Short mmCIF file of C-alpha atoms in Angstrom, two decimals:
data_model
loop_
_atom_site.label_atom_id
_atom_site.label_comp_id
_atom_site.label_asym_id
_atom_site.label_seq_id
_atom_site.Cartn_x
_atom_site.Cartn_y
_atom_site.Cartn_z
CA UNK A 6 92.83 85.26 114.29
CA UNK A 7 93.82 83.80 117.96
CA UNK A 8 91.86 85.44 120.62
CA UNK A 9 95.66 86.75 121.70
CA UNK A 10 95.66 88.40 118.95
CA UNK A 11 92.17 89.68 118.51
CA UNK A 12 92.93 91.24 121.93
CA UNK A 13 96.15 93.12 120.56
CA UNK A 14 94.16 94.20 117.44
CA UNK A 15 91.57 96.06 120.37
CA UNK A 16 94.10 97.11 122.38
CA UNK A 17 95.93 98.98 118.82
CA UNK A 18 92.78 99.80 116.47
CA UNK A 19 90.31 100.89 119.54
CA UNK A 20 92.27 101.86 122.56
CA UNK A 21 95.56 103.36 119.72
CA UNK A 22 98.14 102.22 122.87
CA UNK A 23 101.58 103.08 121.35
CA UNK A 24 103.43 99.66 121.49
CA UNK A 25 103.62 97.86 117.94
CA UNK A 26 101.29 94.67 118.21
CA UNK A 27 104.55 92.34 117.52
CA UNK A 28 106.11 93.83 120.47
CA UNK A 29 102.86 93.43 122.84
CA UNK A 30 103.82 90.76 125.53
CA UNK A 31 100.63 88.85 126.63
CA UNK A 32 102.03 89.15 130.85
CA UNK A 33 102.91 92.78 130.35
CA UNK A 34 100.44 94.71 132.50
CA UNK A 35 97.55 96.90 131.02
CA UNK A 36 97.89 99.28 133.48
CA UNK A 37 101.37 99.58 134.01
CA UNK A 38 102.70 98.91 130.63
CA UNK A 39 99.97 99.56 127.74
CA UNK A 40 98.61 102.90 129.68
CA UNK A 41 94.95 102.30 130.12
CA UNK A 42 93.18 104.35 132.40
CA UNK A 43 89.70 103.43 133.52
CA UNK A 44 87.45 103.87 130.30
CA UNK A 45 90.00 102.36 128.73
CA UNK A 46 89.14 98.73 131.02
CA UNK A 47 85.84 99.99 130.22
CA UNK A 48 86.40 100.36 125.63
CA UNK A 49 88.63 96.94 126.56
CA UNK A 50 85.53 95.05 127.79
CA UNK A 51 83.27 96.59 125.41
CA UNK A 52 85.19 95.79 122.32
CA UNK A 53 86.06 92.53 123.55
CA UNK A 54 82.54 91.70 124.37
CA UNK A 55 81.61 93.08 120.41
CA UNK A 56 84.17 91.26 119.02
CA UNK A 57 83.66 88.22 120.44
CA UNK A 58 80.18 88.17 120.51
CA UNK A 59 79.55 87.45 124.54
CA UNK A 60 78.65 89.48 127.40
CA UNK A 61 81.41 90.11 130.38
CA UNK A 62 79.37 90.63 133.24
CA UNK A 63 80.28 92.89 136.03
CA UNK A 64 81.11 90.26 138.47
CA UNK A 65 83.56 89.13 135.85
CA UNK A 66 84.96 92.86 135.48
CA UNK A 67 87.43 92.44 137.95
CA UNK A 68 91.04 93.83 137.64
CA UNK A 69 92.32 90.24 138.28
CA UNK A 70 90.61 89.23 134.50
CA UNK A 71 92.03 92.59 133.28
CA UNK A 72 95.16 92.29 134.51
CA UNK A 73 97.17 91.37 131.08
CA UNK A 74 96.35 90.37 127.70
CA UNK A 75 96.77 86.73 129.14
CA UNK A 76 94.01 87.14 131.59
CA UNK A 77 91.98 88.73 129.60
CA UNK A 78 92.14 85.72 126.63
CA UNK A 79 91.40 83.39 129.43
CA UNK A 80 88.13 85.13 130.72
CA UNK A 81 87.50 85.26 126.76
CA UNK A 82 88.19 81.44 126.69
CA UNK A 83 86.18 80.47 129.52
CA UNK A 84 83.19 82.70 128.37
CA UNK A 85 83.00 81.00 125.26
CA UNK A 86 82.96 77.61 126.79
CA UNK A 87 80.20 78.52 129.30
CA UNK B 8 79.58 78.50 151.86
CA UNK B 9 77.17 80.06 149.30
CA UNK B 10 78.45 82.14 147.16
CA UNK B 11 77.72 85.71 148.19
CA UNK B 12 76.30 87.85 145.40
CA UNK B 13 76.56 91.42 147.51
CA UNK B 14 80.46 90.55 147.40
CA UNK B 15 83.42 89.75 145.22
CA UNK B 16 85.88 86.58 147.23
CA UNK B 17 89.23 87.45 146.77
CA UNK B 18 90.37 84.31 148.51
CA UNK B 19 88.81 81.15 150.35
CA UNK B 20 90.03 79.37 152.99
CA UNK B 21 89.75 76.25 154.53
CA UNK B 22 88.01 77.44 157.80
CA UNK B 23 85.40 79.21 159.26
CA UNK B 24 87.58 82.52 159.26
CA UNK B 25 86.22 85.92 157.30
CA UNK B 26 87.79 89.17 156.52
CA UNK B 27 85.36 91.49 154.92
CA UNK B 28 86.85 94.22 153.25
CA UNK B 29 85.58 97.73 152.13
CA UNK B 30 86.16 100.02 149.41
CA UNK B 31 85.08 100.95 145.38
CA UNK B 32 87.65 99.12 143.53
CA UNK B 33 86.60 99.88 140.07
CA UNK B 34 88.51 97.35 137.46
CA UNK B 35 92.03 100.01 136.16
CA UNK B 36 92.37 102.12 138.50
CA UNK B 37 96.01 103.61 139.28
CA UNK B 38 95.71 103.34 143.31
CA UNK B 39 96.03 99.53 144.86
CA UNK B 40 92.79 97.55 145.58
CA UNK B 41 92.52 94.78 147.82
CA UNK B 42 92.99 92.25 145.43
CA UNK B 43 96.55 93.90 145.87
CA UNK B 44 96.78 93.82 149.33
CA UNK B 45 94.86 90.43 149.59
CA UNK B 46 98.05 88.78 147.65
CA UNK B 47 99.85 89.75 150.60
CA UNK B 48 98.71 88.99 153.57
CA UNK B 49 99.49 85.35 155.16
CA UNK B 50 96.46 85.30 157.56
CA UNK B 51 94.60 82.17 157.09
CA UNK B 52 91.03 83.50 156.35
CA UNK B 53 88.87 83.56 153.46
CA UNK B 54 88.46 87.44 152.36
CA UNK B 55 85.67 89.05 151.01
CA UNK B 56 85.09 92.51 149.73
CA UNK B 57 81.73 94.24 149.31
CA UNK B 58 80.64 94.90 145.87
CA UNK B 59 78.34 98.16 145.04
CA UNK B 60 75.00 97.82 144.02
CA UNK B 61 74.60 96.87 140.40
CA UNK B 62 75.23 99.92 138.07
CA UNK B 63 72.05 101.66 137.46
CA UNK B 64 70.31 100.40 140.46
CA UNK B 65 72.16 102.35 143.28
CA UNK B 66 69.71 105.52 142.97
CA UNK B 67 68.42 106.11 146.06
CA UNK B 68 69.95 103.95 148.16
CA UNK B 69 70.81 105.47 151.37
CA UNK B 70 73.79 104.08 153.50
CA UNK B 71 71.84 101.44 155.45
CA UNK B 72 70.19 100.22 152.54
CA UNK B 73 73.88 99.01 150.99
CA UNK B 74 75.17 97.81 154.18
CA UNK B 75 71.50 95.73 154.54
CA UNK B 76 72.68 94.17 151.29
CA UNK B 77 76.15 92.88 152.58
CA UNK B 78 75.50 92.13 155.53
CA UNK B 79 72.50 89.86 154.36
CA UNK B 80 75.16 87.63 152.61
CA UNK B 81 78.11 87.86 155.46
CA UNK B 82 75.49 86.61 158.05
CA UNK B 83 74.25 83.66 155.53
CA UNK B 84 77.52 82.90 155.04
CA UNK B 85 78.06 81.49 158.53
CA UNK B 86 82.09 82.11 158.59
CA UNK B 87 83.45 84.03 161.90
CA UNK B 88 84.09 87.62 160.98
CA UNK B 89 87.71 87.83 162.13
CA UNK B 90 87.68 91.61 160.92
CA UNK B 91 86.61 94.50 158.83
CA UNK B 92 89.08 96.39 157.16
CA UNK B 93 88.25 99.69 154.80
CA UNK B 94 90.04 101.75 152.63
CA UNK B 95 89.66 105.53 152.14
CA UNK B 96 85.90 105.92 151.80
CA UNK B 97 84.96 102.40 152.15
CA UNK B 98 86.00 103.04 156.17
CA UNK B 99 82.76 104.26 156.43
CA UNK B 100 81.13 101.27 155.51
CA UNK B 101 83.53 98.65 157.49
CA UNK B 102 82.63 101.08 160.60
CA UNK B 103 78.92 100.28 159.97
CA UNK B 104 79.32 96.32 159.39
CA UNK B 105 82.01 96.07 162.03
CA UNK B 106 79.05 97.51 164.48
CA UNK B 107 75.92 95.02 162.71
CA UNK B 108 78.07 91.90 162.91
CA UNK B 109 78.59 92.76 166.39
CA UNK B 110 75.00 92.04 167.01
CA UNK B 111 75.18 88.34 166.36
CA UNK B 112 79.07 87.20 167.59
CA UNK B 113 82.03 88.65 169.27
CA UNK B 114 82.43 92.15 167.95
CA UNK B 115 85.38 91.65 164.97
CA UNK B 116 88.90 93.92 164.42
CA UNK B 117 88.14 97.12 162.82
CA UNK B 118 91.10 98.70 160.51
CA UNK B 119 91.07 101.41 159.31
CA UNK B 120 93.82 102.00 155.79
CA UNK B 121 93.89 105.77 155.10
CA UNK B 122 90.21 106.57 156.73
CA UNK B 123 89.25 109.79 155.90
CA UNK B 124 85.12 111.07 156.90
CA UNK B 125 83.59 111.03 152.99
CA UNK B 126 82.26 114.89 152.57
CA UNK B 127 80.08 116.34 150.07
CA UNK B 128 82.83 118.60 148.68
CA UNK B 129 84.31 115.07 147.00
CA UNK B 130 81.57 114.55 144.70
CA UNK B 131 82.13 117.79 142.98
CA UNK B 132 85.82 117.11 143.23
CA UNK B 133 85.79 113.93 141.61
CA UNK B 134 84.03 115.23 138.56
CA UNK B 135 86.48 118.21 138.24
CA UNK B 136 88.78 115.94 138.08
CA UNK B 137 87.65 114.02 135.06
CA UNK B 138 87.18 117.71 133.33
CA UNK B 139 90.81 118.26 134.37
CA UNK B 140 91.65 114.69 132.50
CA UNK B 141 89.81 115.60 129.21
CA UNK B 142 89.72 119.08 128.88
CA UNK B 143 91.64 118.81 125.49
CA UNK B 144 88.50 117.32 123.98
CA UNK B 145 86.25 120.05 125.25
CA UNK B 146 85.93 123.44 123.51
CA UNK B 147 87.39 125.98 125.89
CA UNK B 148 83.65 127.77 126.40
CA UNK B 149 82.26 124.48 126.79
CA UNK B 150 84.65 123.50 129.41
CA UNK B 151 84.01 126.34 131.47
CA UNK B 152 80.61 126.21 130.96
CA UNK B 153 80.73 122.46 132.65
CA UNK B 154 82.94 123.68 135.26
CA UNK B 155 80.61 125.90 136.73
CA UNK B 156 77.76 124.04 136.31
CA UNK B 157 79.93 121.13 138.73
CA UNK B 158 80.61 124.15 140.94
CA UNK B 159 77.09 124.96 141.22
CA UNK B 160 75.68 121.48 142.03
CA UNK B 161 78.38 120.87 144.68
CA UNK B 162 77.82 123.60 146.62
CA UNK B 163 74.14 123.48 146.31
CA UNK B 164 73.92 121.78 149.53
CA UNK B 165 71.45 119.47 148.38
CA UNK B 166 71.44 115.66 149.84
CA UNK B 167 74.37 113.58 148.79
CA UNK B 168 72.22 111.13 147.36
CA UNK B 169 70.62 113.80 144.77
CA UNK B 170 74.21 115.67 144.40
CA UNK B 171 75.25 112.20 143.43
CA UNK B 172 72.07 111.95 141.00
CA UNK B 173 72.34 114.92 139.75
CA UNK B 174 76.26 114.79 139.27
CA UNK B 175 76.22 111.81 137.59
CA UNK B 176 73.61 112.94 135.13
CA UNK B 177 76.03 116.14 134.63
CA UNK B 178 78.79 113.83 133.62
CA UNK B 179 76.91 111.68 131.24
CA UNK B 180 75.63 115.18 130.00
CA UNK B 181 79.34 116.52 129.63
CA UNK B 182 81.97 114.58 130.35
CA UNK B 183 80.65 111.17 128.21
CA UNK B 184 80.78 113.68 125.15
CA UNK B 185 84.17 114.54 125.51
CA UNK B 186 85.11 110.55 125.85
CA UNK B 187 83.66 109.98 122.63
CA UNK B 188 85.60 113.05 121.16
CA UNK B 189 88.66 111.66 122.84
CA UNK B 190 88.06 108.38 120.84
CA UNK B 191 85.94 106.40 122.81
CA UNK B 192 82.37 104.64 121.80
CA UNK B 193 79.77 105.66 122.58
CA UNK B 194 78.94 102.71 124.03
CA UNK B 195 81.87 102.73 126.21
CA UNK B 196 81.52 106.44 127.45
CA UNK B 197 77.93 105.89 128.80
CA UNK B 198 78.97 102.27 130.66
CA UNK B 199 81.75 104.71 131.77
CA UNK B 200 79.38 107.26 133.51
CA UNK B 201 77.11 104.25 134.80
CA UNK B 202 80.47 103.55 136.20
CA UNK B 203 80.71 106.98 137.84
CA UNK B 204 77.46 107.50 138.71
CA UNK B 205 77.67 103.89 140.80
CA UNK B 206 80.88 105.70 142.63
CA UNK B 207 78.78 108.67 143.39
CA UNK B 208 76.13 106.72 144.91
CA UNK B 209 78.78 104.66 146.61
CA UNK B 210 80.12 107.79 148.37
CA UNK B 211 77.46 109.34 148.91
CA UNK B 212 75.77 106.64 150.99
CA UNK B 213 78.98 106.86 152.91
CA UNK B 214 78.21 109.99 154.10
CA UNK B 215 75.06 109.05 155.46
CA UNK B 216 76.87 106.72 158.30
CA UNK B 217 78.58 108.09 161.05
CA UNK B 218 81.76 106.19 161.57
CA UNK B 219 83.06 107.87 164.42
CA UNK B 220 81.91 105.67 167.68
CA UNK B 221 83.67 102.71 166.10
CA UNK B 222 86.81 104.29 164.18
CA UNK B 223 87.41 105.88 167.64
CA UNK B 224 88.48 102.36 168.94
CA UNK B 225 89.94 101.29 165.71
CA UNK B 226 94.06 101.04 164.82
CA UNK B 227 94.55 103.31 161.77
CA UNK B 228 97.25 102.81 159.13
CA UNK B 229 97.78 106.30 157.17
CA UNK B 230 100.05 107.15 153.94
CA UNK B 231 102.11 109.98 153.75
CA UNK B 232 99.65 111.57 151.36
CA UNK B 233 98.26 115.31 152.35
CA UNK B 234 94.68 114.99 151.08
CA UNK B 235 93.90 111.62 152.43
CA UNK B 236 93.27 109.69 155.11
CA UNK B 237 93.68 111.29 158.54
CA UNK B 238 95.18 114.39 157.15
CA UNK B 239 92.03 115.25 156.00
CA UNK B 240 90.87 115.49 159.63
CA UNK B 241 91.99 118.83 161.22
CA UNK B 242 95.25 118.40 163.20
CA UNK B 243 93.48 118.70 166.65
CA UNK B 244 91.07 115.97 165.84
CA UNK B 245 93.22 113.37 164.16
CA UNK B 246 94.54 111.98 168.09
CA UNK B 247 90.72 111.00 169.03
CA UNK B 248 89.52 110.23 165.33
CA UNK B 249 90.86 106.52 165.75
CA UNK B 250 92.03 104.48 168.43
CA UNK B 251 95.53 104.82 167.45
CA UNK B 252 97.50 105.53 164.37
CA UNK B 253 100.65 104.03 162.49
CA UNK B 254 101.88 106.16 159.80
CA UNK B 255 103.51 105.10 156.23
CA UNK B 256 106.20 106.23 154.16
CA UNK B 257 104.18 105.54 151.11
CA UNK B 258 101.72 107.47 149.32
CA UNK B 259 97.77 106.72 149.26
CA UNK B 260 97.41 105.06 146.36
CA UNK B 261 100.27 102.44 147.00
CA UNK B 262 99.02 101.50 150.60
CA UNK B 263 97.64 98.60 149.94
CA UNK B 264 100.48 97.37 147.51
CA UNK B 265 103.15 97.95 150.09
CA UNK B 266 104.53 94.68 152.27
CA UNK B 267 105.14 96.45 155.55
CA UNK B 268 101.36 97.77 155.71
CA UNK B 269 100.52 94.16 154.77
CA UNK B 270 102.71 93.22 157.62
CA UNK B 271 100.96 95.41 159.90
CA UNK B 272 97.76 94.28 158.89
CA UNK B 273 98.22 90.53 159.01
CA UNK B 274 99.42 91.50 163.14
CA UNK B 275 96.39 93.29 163.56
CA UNK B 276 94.56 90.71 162.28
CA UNK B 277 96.41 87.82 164.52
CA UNK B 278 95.53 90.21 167.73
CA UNK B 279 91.99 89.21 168.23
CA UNK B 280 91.02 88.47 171.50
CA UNK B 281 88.16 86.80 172.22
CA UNK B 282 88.46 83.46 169.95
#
């Protein structure tokens, strides 16, 4: 599984937002679009920090990282490479 | 320049210029931040905005103590504060660095987006709100129960920085329950309330400063929004509260999202005499 698409799997399994994962658009905004409120951010960096086995720190919790599903692969990506 | 760790950098520039920014922009929420804001302003400065304490570390920090730790890192930084700008609550804090970089250089442009005085009475109010938000996963005696207890604690008249304590404890005690019941982890629920708690804190040193001697110099931009800003202030106060006052067809919490206040802040920030 991508981490695109471990990110969907979060955002249906833990955070049950009520768009089908094939119809999740990675620019759509997770505020605006999926619904999240702010403990969901807060399950959102929990999970992905579970699931992917890293720690996002709060300098890193920033809304611009949080913005999307895109941004929030990309932290994911460069997290992993640090 | 060193990377400041009492502050997030929303945007570097290529010169010596700073804006520092103030205000609790925790990562979701509904109202704009200044990343928002930041995106649209065309002043050529680097922008910074102060960053609370680290969560679980702001106990007992007064005021001074958090403005100590910013203004530690805007000093080191050796940039030119063009100007301070706060939001809300955060005015409170842009007052007090506005006046300590004063010290050292020409004193910088104060604005002032929707500044309202932080009181006690908003601690209590911020935690009845998140009882409002999940009372369907409280039992109804339960609810009530942690209703009154808020009620109690906010008008105890205690020190903000133990209301904020003692609040925060209150919600981890309550209101983290009910997250978990709402389908949260547990995890999440108590990084939530070290969240919360962090806000309290936040505010709460807030009302420790007095921001009056330097908002009372300082241009004002206001939304149309009844229970913020300088409609907070009673009506015979609001003309000496700030130096003088634009107001804004838009509500509070799309100020700083909205391209005429972004045009009246990047003139504000061109009007600097001095430099």
């Amino acid at each position: 599984m991508t981490v695109t698409e471990t990110i969907k799997a979060i955002l249906a399994e833990d955070l049950f937002v009520d768009i089908p994962v094939p119809e999740m658009d990675p620019d759509d905004s997770l505020r605006d679009v999926f619904g999240l409120d702010s403990v969901g951010f807060v399950e959102l960096r929990v999970q992905c920090e579970d699931r992917f086995g890293l720690r996002i720190a709060d300098e890193d919790f920033l809304p611009e990282h949080f913005a999307s599903i895109g941004t929030v692969a990309s932290l994911v990506d460069r997290l992993r490479r640090d | 320049m060193l990377t400041p760790e009492s502050c997030l950098v929303l945007r570097k520039a290529g010169n010596d210029q700073l804006v520092v920014t103030a205000d609790f922009a925790a990562t979701g929420r509904t109202t704009a931040t200044f990343h928002d804001l930041a995106e649209r302003l065309r002043a050529d400065c680097t922008i910074w905005e102060i960053a609370p304490v680290p969560y679980g570390q702001e106990r007992g920090m007064t005021g001074t103590d958090q403005v100590d730790r910013w203004i530690g890192d805007i000093r080191g930084s050796g940039l030119w504060v063009r100007a301070v700008v706060g939001f809300c609550g955060g005015n409170a804090y842009a007052a007090a660095l506005a006046e300590r970089v004063a010290r050292w250089q020409d004193p910088p442009r104060l604005v002032l987006l929707d500044p309202g005085i932080p009181r006690p009475y908003m601690l209590g109010r911020h935690i009845e709100g998140w009882l409002r938000r999940y009372a369907g996963s409280f039992a109804p005696d339960h609810l009530a129960a942690a209703r009154e207890e808020v009620a109690a604690v906010a008008t105890s008249g205690e020190h903000p920085l133990v209301l904020a304590a003692r609040l925060g404890e209150l919600f981890g005690r309550a209101v983290a329950p009910a997250l978990v019941r709402a389908g949260h982890s547990t995890r999440a629920a108590n990084d939530f309330t070290r969240l919360v708690t962090g806000y309290l804190c936040w505010l709460a040193g807030a009302m420790q400063l007095d921001p009056r001697p330097q908002w009372r110099t300082a241009p004002a931009l206001n939304s149309n929004s009844p229970d913020f800003g300088l409609f907070l202030a009673p009506p015979q106060e609001r003309a000496t509260l700030v130096g003088s006052v634009r107001y804004f067809d838009v509500a509070h919490a799309d100020l700083m999202r909205d391209g005429e206040v972004a045009a009246a802040v990047d003139e504000l920030l061109g009007d600097r005499s001095g430099r």
